[in-house]
Amino acid sequence: MELNASLIGQAITFAILVWFTMKFVWPPLTRMMDERAARIADGLAAADRAKQDLANAERASADRLREAKQQAAELIAQAEKRAAQIVEEAKDQAKVEGERLVKGAQAEVDQQVQQAKEVLRQQVATLAVAGAEKILKQEIDAAKHADLLASIQAEL
Amino acid sequence: MAAEQSATGYIVHHLTHWRLETDGFWSGFHLDTFWVSLALGFVFAGVFGMVARRATSGVPGRLQNFVELIVEMVDSQIKDAFHGKSKVIGPLSLTIFVWVFLMNSMDFLPVDMLPVAAQAIGHYAFGMDPHHVYQRVVPTADVNMTFALSLSVLLVIIGFSIKAKGIGGWIKELLTKPFHAEGLALSIVLAPVNLVFQAIELLAKPISLSLRLFGNMYAGELIFILIALLPFWAQWVLGAPWAIFHILIVTLQAFVFMMLTIVYLSLAVEDH
């Protein structure tokens, strides 16, 4: 074993190799690893964000669903109320209409009764006059007693 | 380089393994290859295991990021090249890549650093003759190491084949491919030919795997040793470019070893 100048020569060579590695081999490697780490970190962050987004979306959709359900319930209640109202109104209308119809019919009936009465009265008057005529044929001159006959007719 | 030591002596000393014993059966056991690869294996297992235990599913730290990067790279290569299902291939490929890379990386250390340190320890702590303390630094520049790796891979290849096709299916494939005959008689005639072809194909895999890695790393180490023979003020002129170029070779050889293992295993489970 001996230590000699070869040691220095090899040390220089080794130093150059170390320098070369530091300068040209190590930086691309570390850059690649840093990029990889950054990519992984980004990926994990993105995953977290996506998870958060998903939770938010789920919460929002649940809210929306509850709102919609509430709205639907309100609409149904309103519709039911309105339907009841319409039925009520229709009932009222029908009642009024019925009453009106009844009243009209009553009036018509009254009128017809009146007419019938009138006709009857006239017929009775005519009959009475005719009777009276027959009874009084001899004594009563139609022309002479026209006034009298007319007043009787009016009274009947 | 000392004056009393010849260039040849220097090179030979550098290329001599630290053996368990100087002669006898265990002289073939290279302690230096063994301890360096073992230590690097512990480095790999320790670092990756620690990162795996502390791993967070959140934003990773630098070290976890680095480990994830390597694991991801290996995993994507497997997904591209391996069309089967296996729990073994992932860890196997990752271990091969990182371990081979670490062992190849021992080339970056100054070529005399560990040998001289070993000589110092041997001399001062154990009173040994420093000229008989041997320490080779790059385990993958030892053909024993690369063959240990590639023969293990060969066993895994055979295991995968048997698991995918069944022992009968595998033996049938050994005897009936690549030459397939219709009649029984012709099939029997062709069986030995097929067996020879299959054996060559199978054995060529570990041989090419290990010799490619060994050749690259041995040549690299040898050139570092030769550069160390230059005058000290001139060494960096060749040493620095070679070391920088070696970054590429070290990574590439580790990658090629891993990639070919995946491809071979993929071929093993496929019907071809």
Short mmCIF file of C-alpha atoms in Angstrom, two decimals:
data_model
loop_
_atom_site.label_atom_id
_atom_site.label_comp_id
_atom_site.label_asym_id
_atom_site.label_seq_id
_atom_site.Cartn_x
_atom_site.Cartn_y
_atom_site.Cartn_z
CA MET A 1 0.00 0.00 0.00
CA GLU A 2 1.24 3.43 -0.80
CA LEU A 3 -0.21 6.86 -1.08
CA ASN A 4 0.96 8.69 -4.13
CA ALA A 5 0.07 11.35 -6.69
CA SER A 6 -2.41 9.01 -8.35
CA LEU A 7 -4.63 9.73 -5.37
CA ILE A 8 -4.67 13.41 -6.28
CA GLY A 9 -5.40 12.64 -9.91
CA GLN A 10 -8.30 10.38 -8.98
CA ALA A 11 -9.55 12.95 -6.51
CA ILE A 12 -9.61 15.57 -9.29
CA THR A 13 -11.46 13.20 -11.59
CA PHE A 14 -13.91 12.37 -8.85
CA ALA A 15 -14.42 16.05 -8.09
CA ILE A 16 -15.19 16.74 -11.74
CA LEU A 17 -17.65 13.85 -11.79
CA VAL A 18 -19.33 15.16 -8.65
CA TRP A 19 -19.44 18.65 -10.14
CA PHE A 20 -20.93 17.30 -13.38
CA THR A 21 -23.54 15.35 -11.47
CA MET A 22 -24.45 18.38 -9.38
CA LYS A 23 -24.63 20.56 -12.45
CA PHE A 24 -26.27 18.38 -15.09
CA VAL A 25 -27.67 15.21 -13.53
CA TRP A 26 -29.11 16.25 -10.21
CA PRO A 27 -31.09 19.38 -11.23
CA PRO A 28 -33.24 17.68 -13.92
CA LEU A 29 -33.87 14.82 -11.51
CA THR A 30 -34.91 17.08 -8.66
CA ARG A 31 -36.95 19.22 -11.04
CA MET A 32 -38.74 16.14 -12.28
CA MET A 33 -39.41 15.04 -8.70
CA ASP A 34 -40.62 18.49 -7.68
CA GLU A 35 -42.92 18.58 -10.68
CA ARG A 36 -44.19 15.17 -9.76
CA ALA A 37 -44.76 16.24 -6.16
CA ALA A 38 -46.53 19.39 -7.37
CA ARG A 39 -48.67 17.32 -9.70
CA ILE A 40 -49.61 14.99 -6.88
CA ALA A 41 -50.35 17.92 -4.57
CA ASP A 42 -52.50 19.53 -7.28
CA GLY A 43 -54.29 16.28 -7.85
CA LEU A 44 -55.00 15.82 -4.16
CA ALA A 45 -56.16 19.43 -3.86
CA ALA A 46 -58.38 19.01 -6.90
CA ALA A 47 -59.83 15.86 -5.40
CA ASP A 48 -60.53 17.68 -2.15
CA ARG A 49 -62.10 20.55 -4.02
CA ALA A 50 -64.22 18.19 -6.05
CA LYS A 51 -65.35 16.46 -2.87
CA GLN A 52 -66.24 19.84 -1.37
CA ASP A 53 -68.07 20.81 -4.56
CA LEU A 54 -69.97 17.57 -4.52
CA ALA A 55 -71.01 18.09 -0.90
CA ASN A 56 -72.11 21.64 -1.74
CA ALA A 57 -74.05 20.48 -4.75
CA GLU A 58 -75.72 17.76 -2.72
CA ARG A 59 -76.69 20.25 -0.05
CA ALA A 60 -77.98 22.69 -2.69
CA SER A 61 -79.99 19.99 -4.41
CA ALA A 62 -81.50 18.90 -1.09
CA ASP A 63 -82.44 22.52 -0.38
CA ARG A 64 -83.95 22.89 -3.81
CA LEU A 65 -85.89 19.67 -3.40
CA ARG A 66 -87.28 20.76 -0.04
CA GLU A 67 -88.29 24.13 -1.50
CA ALA A 68 -89.97 22.47 -4.43
CA LYS A 69 -91.85 20.12 -2.15
CA GLN A 70 -92.97 23.04 -0.03
CA GLN A 71 -94.07 24.97 -3.10
CA ALA A 72 -95.94 21.99 -4.42
CA ALA A 73 -97.70 21.55 -1.08
CA GLU A 74 -98.64 25.24 -1.09
CA LEU A 75 -99.93 25.01 -4.63
CA ILE A 76 -102.01 21.98 -3.79
CA ALA A 77 -103.49 23.70 -0.74
CA GLN A 78 -104.27 26.77 -2.79
CA ALA A 79 -105.85 24.72 -5.51
CA GLU A 80 -107.96 22.85 -3.00
CA LYS A 81 -109.08 26.09 -1.44
CA ARG A 82 -109.87 27.55 -4.82
CA ALA A 83 -111.79 24.43 -5.82
CA ALA A 84 -113.85 24.61 -2.64
CA GLN A 85 -114.49 28.26 -3.36
CA ILE A 86 -115.59 27.51 -6.90
CA VAL A 87 -117.91 24.78 -5.68
CA GLU A 88 -119.33 27.17 -3.10
CA GLU A 89 -119.81 29.88 -5.70
CA ALA A 90 -121.44 27.43 -8.07
CA LYS A 91 -123.75 26.31 -5.29
CA ASP A 92 -124.68 29.92 -4.52
CA GLN A 93 -125.21 30.68 -8.18
CA ALA A 94 -127.31 27.59 -8.62
CA LYS A 95 -129.38 28.53 -5.60
CA VAL A 96 -129.91 32.07 -6.93
CA GLU A 97 -130.69 30.78 -10.39
CA GLY A 98 -133.10 28.24 -8.98
CA GLU A 99 -134.83 30.86 -6.94
CA ARG A 100 -135.01 33.10 -10.00
CA LEU A 101 -136.44 30.29 -12.07
CA VAL A 102 -138.96 29.45 -9.35
CA LYS A 103 -139.89 33.12 -9.08
CA GLY A 104 -140.31 33.39 -12.86
CA ALA A 105 -142.40 30.28 -12.96
CA GLN A 106 -144.46 31.57 -10.05
CA ALA A 107 -144.97 34.87 -11.89
CA GLU A 108 -145.98 33.05 -15.04
CA VAL A 109 -148.32 30.86 -13.12
CA ASP A 110 -149.79 33.95 -11.45
CA GLN A 111 -150.14 35.64 -14.76
CA GLN A 112 -151.80 32.63 -16.30
CA VAL A 113 -154.12 32.36 -13.31
CA GLN A 114 -154.92 36.02 -13.74
CA GLN A 115 -155.55 35.53 -17.44
CA ALA A 116 -157.68 32.52 -16.77
CA LYS A 117 -159.58 34.48 -14.18
CA GLU A 118 -160.06 37.29 -16.68
CA VAL A 119 -161.24 34.88 -19.32
CA LEU A 120 -163.50 33.19 -16.84
CA ARG A 121 -164.82 36.52 -15.64
CA GLN A 122 -165.57 37.56 -19.14
CA GLN A 123 -167.19 34.26 -19.85
CA VAL A 124 -169.18 34.50 -16.60
CA ALA A 125 -170.13 38.07 -17.51
CA THR A 126 -171.09 36.98 -20.98
CA LEU A 127 -173.00 34.07 -19.51
CA ALA A 128 -174.65 36.35 -16.94
CA VAL A 129 -175.49 38.84 -19.56
CA ALA A 130 -176.74 36.12 -21.78
CA GLY A 131 -178.75 34.78 -18.86
CA ALA A 132 -179.98 38.16 -17.98
CA GLU A 133 -180.75 38.75 -21.60
CA LYS A 134 -182.73 35.60 -21.72
CA ILE A 135 -184.56 36.50 -18.53
CA LEU A 136 -185.10 40.08 -19.39
CA LYS A 137 -185.53 39.59 -23.13
CA GLN A 138 -188.85 40.95 -23.08
CA GLU A 139 -188.51 43.87 -20.73
CA ILE A 140 -185.13 45.09 -21.42
CA ASP A 141 -184.20 46.78 -24.57
CA ALA A 142 -180.58 46.23 -25.27
CA ALA A 143 -180.18 49.59 -26.71
CA LYS A 144 -182.05 51.30 -23.96
CA HIS A 145 -180.25 49.60 -21.18
CA ALA A 146 -176.82 49.49 -22.72
CA ASP A 147 -175.32 51.58 -19.97
CA LEU A 148 -176.73 49.35 -17.34
CA LEU A 149 -175.52 46.29 -19.09
CA ALA A 150 -172.08 47.72 -19.45
CA SER A 151 -171.85 48.62 -15.77
CA ILE A 152 -172.93 45.15 -14.76
CA GLN A 153 -170.36 43.71 -17.13
CA ALA A 154 -167.69 45.94 -15.56
CA GLU A 155 -168.71 44.95 -12.06
CA LEU A 156 -168.45 41.25 -12.83
CA MET B 1 1.75 4.68 -9.22
CA ALA B 2 4.83 3.96 -7.26
CA ALA B 3 8.13 3.54 -8.94
CA GLU B 4 8.79 0.09 -7.53
CA GLN B 5 5.43 -1.14 -8.74
CA SER B 6 5.12 -1.84 -12.44
CA ALA B 7 2.05 -0.86 -14.43
CA THR B 8 1.28 -4.52 -15.01
CA GLY B 9 1.62 -5.23 -11.31
CA TYR B 10 -0.76 -2.38 -10.53
CA ILE B 11 -3.35 -3.61 -13.02
CA VAL B 12 -3.06 -7.21 -11.93
CA HIS B 13 -3.35 -6.21 -8.29
CA HIS B 14 -6.50 -4.25 -9.11
CA LEU B 15 -8.03 -7.10 -11.03
CA THR B 16 -7.29 -9.74 -8.40
CA HIS B 17 -10.13 -10.81 -6.16
CA TRP B 18 -10.03 -11.05 -2.44
CA ARG B 19 -10.48 -14.75 -1.95
CA LEU B 20 -11.56 -16.72 1.08
CA GLU B 21 -8.43 -18.86 0.83
CA THR B 22 -5.49 -18.77 -1.51
CA ASP B 23 -6.01 -22.30 -2.78
CA GLY B 24 -8.47 -25.11 -2.36
CA PHE B 25 -12.18 -25.19 -3.07
CA TRP B 26 -13.03 -21.88 -1.41
CA SER B 27 -10.38 -20.01 -3.39
CA GLY B 28 -13.15 -19.53 -5.91
CA PHE B 29 -15.18 -17.56 -3.39
CA HIS B 30 -14.71 -13.86 -4.01
CA LEU B 31 -15.17 -12.15 -0.68
CA ASP B 32 -14.90 -8.64 -2.15
CA THR B 33 -17.71 -9.21 -4.65
CA PHE B 34 -19.68 -10.83 -1.88
CA TRP B 35 -19.42 -8.09 0.72
CA VAL B 36 -19.85 -5.16 -1.67
CA SER B 37 -22.94 -6.67 -3.29
CA LEU B 38 -24.32 -7.64 0.10
CA ALA B 39 -23.78 -4.14 1.47
CA LEU B 40 -25.43 -2.60 -1.60
CA GLY B 41 -28.28 -5.07 -1.27
CA PHE B 42 -28.77 -3.86 2.28
CA VAL B 43 -28.67 -0.25 1.07
CA PHE B 44 -31.39 -1.02 -1.46
CA ALA B 45 -33.53 -3.03 0.93
CA GLY B 46 -32.99 -0.53 3.76
CA VAL B 47 -33.81 2.61 1.80
CA PHE B 48 -36.74 1.18 -0.14
CA GLY B 49 -38.08 -0.66 2.89
CA MET B 50 -37.89 2.45 5.06
CA VAL B 51 -39.62 4.53 2.40
CA ALA B 52 -42.27 1.86 1.93
CA ARG B 53 -42.95 1.73 5.68
CA ARG B 54 -43.19 5.50 5.97
CA ALA B 55 -45.03 5.96 2.69
CA THR B 56 -47.96 8.34 2.76
CA SER B 57 -50.78 8.44 0.27
CA GLY B 58 -50.59 12.23 0.42
CA VAL B 59 -47.96 14.43 -1.16
CA PRO B 60 -44.71 12.43 -1.05
CA GLY B 61 -41.45 13.75 0.30
CA ARG B 62 -38.32 13.86 -1.84
CA LEU B 63 -37.11 10.37 -1.04
CA GLN B 64 -40.53 8.75 -1.35
CA ASN B 65 -41.00 10.63 -4.58
CA PHE B 66 -37.72 9.24 -5.91
CA VAL B 67 -38.56 5.70 -4.90
CA GLU B 68 -42.04 6.02 -6.37
CA LEU B 69 -40.49 7.29 -9.59
CA ILE B 70 -38.29 4.19 -9.90
CA VAL B 71 -41.08 1.81 -8.93
CA GLU B 72 -43.41 3.48 -11.41
CA MET B 73 -40.79 3.25 -14.17
CA VAL B 74 -40.26 -0.48 -13.53
CA ASP B 75 -44.00 -1.05 -13.27
CA SER B 76 -44.76 0.69 -16.56
CA GLN B 77 -42.04 -1.34 -18.30
CA ILE B 78 -43.62 -4.53 -16.96
CA LYS B 79 -47.07 -3.42 -18.08
CA ASP B 80 -45.71 -2.74 -21.56
CA ALA B 81 -43.67 -5.90 -22.01
CA PHE B 82 -45.14 -8.60 -19.78
CA HIS B 83 -48.51 -9.96 -20.82
CA GLY B 84 -49.30 -12.23 -17.97
CA LYS B 85 -50.15 -12.12 -14.33
CA SER B 86 -47.46 -12.49 -11.73
CA LYS B 87 -46.71 -11.22 -8.27
CA VAL B 88 -43.05 -12.11 -8.63
CA ILE B 89 -42.04 -10.13 -11.67
CA GLY B 90 -42.53 -6.66 -10.18
CA PRO B 91 -40.32 -7.04 -7.10
CA LEU B 92 -37.86 -9.15 -9.13
CA SER B 93 -37.44 -6.49 -11.80
CA LEU B 94 -37.20 -3.68 -9.26
CA THR B 95 -34.54 -5.56 -7.29
CA ILE B 96 -32.56 -6.36 -10.42
CA PHE B 97 -32.68 -2.78 -11.65
CA VAL B 98 -31.77 -1.05 -8.40
CA TRP B 99 -29.25 -3.63 -7.23
CA VAL B 100 -27.44 -3.82 -10.56
CA PHE B 101 -27.50 -0.04 -10.77
CA LEU B 102 -25.95 0.29 -7.32
CA MET B 103 -23.30 -2.33 -8.05
CA ASN B 104 -22.46 -0.70 -11.38
CA SER B 105 -22.29 2.66 -9.61
CA MET B 106 -19.32 1.48 -7.57
CA ASP B 107 -17.38 2.37 -10.72
CA PHE B 108 -17.87 6.05 -9.92
CA LEU B 109 -15.77 5.83 -6.79
CA PRO B 110 -12.13 6.73 -7.36
CA VAL B 111 -10.55 3.54 -8.58
CA ASP B 112 -8.04 3.32 -5.73
CA MET B 113 -10.34 4.39 -2.92
CA LEU B 114 -11.70 1.12 -1.59
CA PRO B 115 -8.61 -0.98 -2.48
CA VAL B 116 -6.30 1.43 -0.66
CA ALA B 117 -8.68 1.63 2.29
CA ALA B 118 -8.78 -2.17 2.39
CA GLN B 119 -4.99 -2.30 2.23
CA ALA B 120 -4.76 0.18 5.09
CA ILE B 121 -7.20 -1.81 7.21
CA GLY B 122 -5.46 -5.07 6.33
CA HIS B 123 -2.05 -3.66 7.09
CA TYR B 124 -2.71 -1.73 10.27
CA ALA B 125 -5.53 -3.77 11.80
CA PHE B 126 -4.48 -7.28 10.83
CA GLY B 127 -0.77 -6.86 10.12
CA MET B 128 -1.08 -8.18 6.60
CA ASP B 129 1.23 -7.45 3.72
CA PRO B 130 -0.58 -4.69 1.81
CA HIS B 131 0.50 -6.26 -1.47
CA HIS B 132 -1.56 -9.28 -0.64
CA VAL B 133 -4.70 -7.40 0.27
CA TYR B 134 -6.96 -7.49 -2.73
CA GLN B 135 -10.19 -5.66 -3.13
CA ARG B 136 -12.21 -5.32 -6.30
CA VAL B 137 -14.89 -2.73 -6.06
CA VAL B 138 -17.43 -3.40 -8.82
CA PRO B 139 -19.31 -6.63 -8.15
CA THR B 140 -20.84 -6.66 -11.63
CA ALA B 141 -17.35 -6.66 -13.12
CA ASP B 142 -17.03 -10.13 -11.61
CA VAL B 143 -18.40 -12.79 -13.92
CA ASN B 144 -19.52 -14.79 -10.88
CA MET B 145 -21.85 -12.02 -9.81
CA THR B 146 -23.45 -11.55 -13.23
CA PHE B 147 -23.86 -15.28 -13.71
CA ALA B 148 -25.36 -15.59 -10.25
CA LEU B 149 -27.94 -13.04 -11.31
CA SER B 150 -28.62 -14.45 -14.76
CA LEU B 151 -28.76 -18.09 -13.67
CA SER B 152 -31.26 -17.11 -11.00
CA VAL B 153 -33.22 -15.42 -13.75
CA LEU B 154 -32.97 -18.65 -15.79
CA LEU B 155 -34.49 -20.60 -12.89
CA VAL B 156 -37.30 -18.07 -12.69
CA ILE B 157 -37.82 -18.36 -16.47
CA ILE B 158 -38.13 -22.16 -16.17
CA GLY B 159 -40.41 -21.73 -13.17
CA PHE B 160 -42.65 -19.33 -15.07
CA SER B 161 -42.78 -21.70 -18.07
CA ILE B 162 -43.78 -24.64 -15.90
CA LYS B 163 -46.34 -22.61 -14.02
CA ALA B 164 -47.90 -21.27 -17.23
CA LYS B 165 -47.90 -24.51 -19.24
CA GLY B 166 -47.67 -27.25 -16.63
CA ILE B 167 -44.69 -29.58 -16.38
CA GLY B 168 -46.08 -31.77 -19.18
CA GLY B 169 -46.78 -28.79 -21.41
CA TRP B 170 -43.29 -27.44 -20.86
CA ILE B 171 -41.61 -30.76 -21.66
CA LYS B 172 -43.86 -31.13 -24.69
CA GLU B 173 -42.81 -27.71 -25.88
CA LEU B 174 -39.15 -28.62 -25.38
CA LEU B 175 -39.64 -31.64 -27.63
CA THR B 176 -42.00 -30.33 -30.31
CA LYS B 177 -40.83 -26.81 -31.01
CA PRO B 178 -39.54 -25.10 -33.09
CA PHE B 179 -39.84 -28.03 -35.59
CA HIS B 180 -43.31 -29.49 -35.58
CA ALA B 181 -44.13 -32.76 -37.36
CA GLU B 182 -47.50 -34.32 -38.08
CA GLY B 183 -46.71 -38.04 -37.87
CA LEU B 184 -45.57 -39.85 -34.70
CA ALA B 185 -42.43 -41.30 -36.24
CA LEU B 186 -41.28 -37.97 -37.58
CA SER B 187 -42.08 -36.32 -34.25
CA ILE B 188 -39.81 -38.79 -32.44
CA VAL B 189 -37.07 -38.11 -34.96
CA LEU B 190 -37.41 -34.37 -34.52
CA ALA B 191 -37.65 -34.45 -30.71
CA PRO B 192 -33.88 -34.49 -30.00
CA VAL B 193 -33.32 -31.74 -32.55
CA ASN B 194 -35.97 -29.64 -30.90
CA LEU B 195 -34.52 -30.34 -27.47
CA VAL B 196 -31.10 -29.16 -28.62
CA PHE B 197 -32.59 -26.00 -30.12
CA GLN B 198 -34.61 -25.29 -26.99
CA ALA B 199 -31.60 -25.91 -24.76
CA ILE B 200 -29.52 -23.49 -26.79
CA GLU B 201 -32.29 -20.92 -26.71
CA LEU B 202 -32.71 -21.31 -22.97
CA LEU B 203 -29.00 -21.20 -22.16
CA ALA B 204 -28.28 -18.32 -24.50
CA LYS B 205 -30.46 -16.10 -22.33
CA PRO B 206 -28.46 -16.17 -19.08
CA ILE B 207 -25.18 -16.20 -20.98
CA SER B 208 -26.03 -13.12 -23.00
CA LEU B 209 -27.49 -11.38 -19.94
CA SER B 210 -24.48 -11.96 -17.74
CA LEU B 211 -21.75 -11.52 -20.33
CA ARG B 212 -23.24 -8.24 -21.57
CA LEU B 213 -23.27 -6.78 -18.09
CA PHE B 214 -19.92 -8.26 -17.15
CA GLY B 215 -18.26 -7.08 -20.36
CA ASN B 216 -19.47 -3.54 -20.01
CA MET B 217 -18.54 -3.19 -16.37
CA TYR B 218 -15.21 -5.01 -16.65
CA ALA B 219 -14.18 -2.85 -19.60
CA GLY B 220 -15.26 0.26 -17.74
CA GLU B 221 -13.32 -0.68 -14.66
CA LEU B 222 -10.26 -1.61 -16.70
CA ILE B 223 -10.29 1.76 -18.43
CA PHE B 224 -10.52 3.50 -15.04
CA ILE B 225 -7.50 1.50 -13.92
CA LEU B 226 -5.59 2.41 -17.09
CA ILE B 227 -6.48 6.08 -16.64
CA ALA B 228 -5.14 5.86 -13.10
CA LEU B 229 -1.75 4.97 -14.62
CA LEU B 230 -1.49 8.39 -16.27
CA PRO B 231 0.39 11.21 -14.56
CA PHE B 232 -1.89 12.61 -11.87
CA TRP B 233 -2.30 16.03 -13.54
CA ALA B 234 -3.52 14.40 -16.77
CA GLN B 235 -5.93 11.89 -15.29
CA TRP B 236 -8.96 14.12 -15.26
CA VAL B 237 -8.67 14.77 -19.02
CA LEU B 238 -9.70 11.20 -19.75
CA GLY B 239 -11.10 10.24 -16.38
CA ALA B 240 -13.81 12.88 -16.15
CA PRO B 241 -15.35 12.27 -19.61
CA TRP B 242 -15.18 8.53 -19.05
CA ALA B 243 -16.83 8.83 -15.65
CA ILE B 244 -19.54 11.06 -17.09
CA PHE B 245 -20.07 8.68 -20.00
CA HIS B 246 -20.19 5.90 -17.46
CA ILE B 247 -23.31 7.42 -15.86
CA LEU B 248 -25.06 6.42 -19.06
CA ILE B 249 -23.55 2.93 -19.21
CA VAL B 250 -24.29 2.18 -15.56
CA THR B 251 -27.94 3.17 -15.90
CA LEU B 252 -28.36 1.61 -19.30
CA GLN B 253 -26.87 -1.74 -18.32
CA ALA B 254 -29.03 -1.95 -15.22
CA PHE B 255 -32.06 -1.06 -17.35
CA VAL B 256 -31.16 -3.56 -20.09
CA PHE B 257 -30.69 -6.37 -17.58
CA MET B 258 -34.07 -5.62 -16.04
CA MET B 259 -35.81 -5.16 -19.37
CA LEU B 260 -34.48 -8.39 -20.88
CA THR B 261 -35.47 -10.27 -17.73
CA ILE B 262 -39.02 -8.99 -18.18
CA VAL B 263 -39.01 -9.89 -21.88
CA TYR B 264 -37.65 -13.39 -21.23
CA LEU B 265 -40.24 -13.99 -18.54
CA SER B 266 -42.93 -12.73 -20.87
CA LEU B 267 -41.75 -15.17 -23.55
CA ALA B 268 -41.73 -17.93 -20.96
CA VAL B 269 -45.42 -17.57 -20.14
CA GLU B 270 -46.53 -17.07 -23.73
CA ASP B 271 -47.24 -19.80 -26.23
CA HIS B 272 -44.93 -19.26 -29.10
#
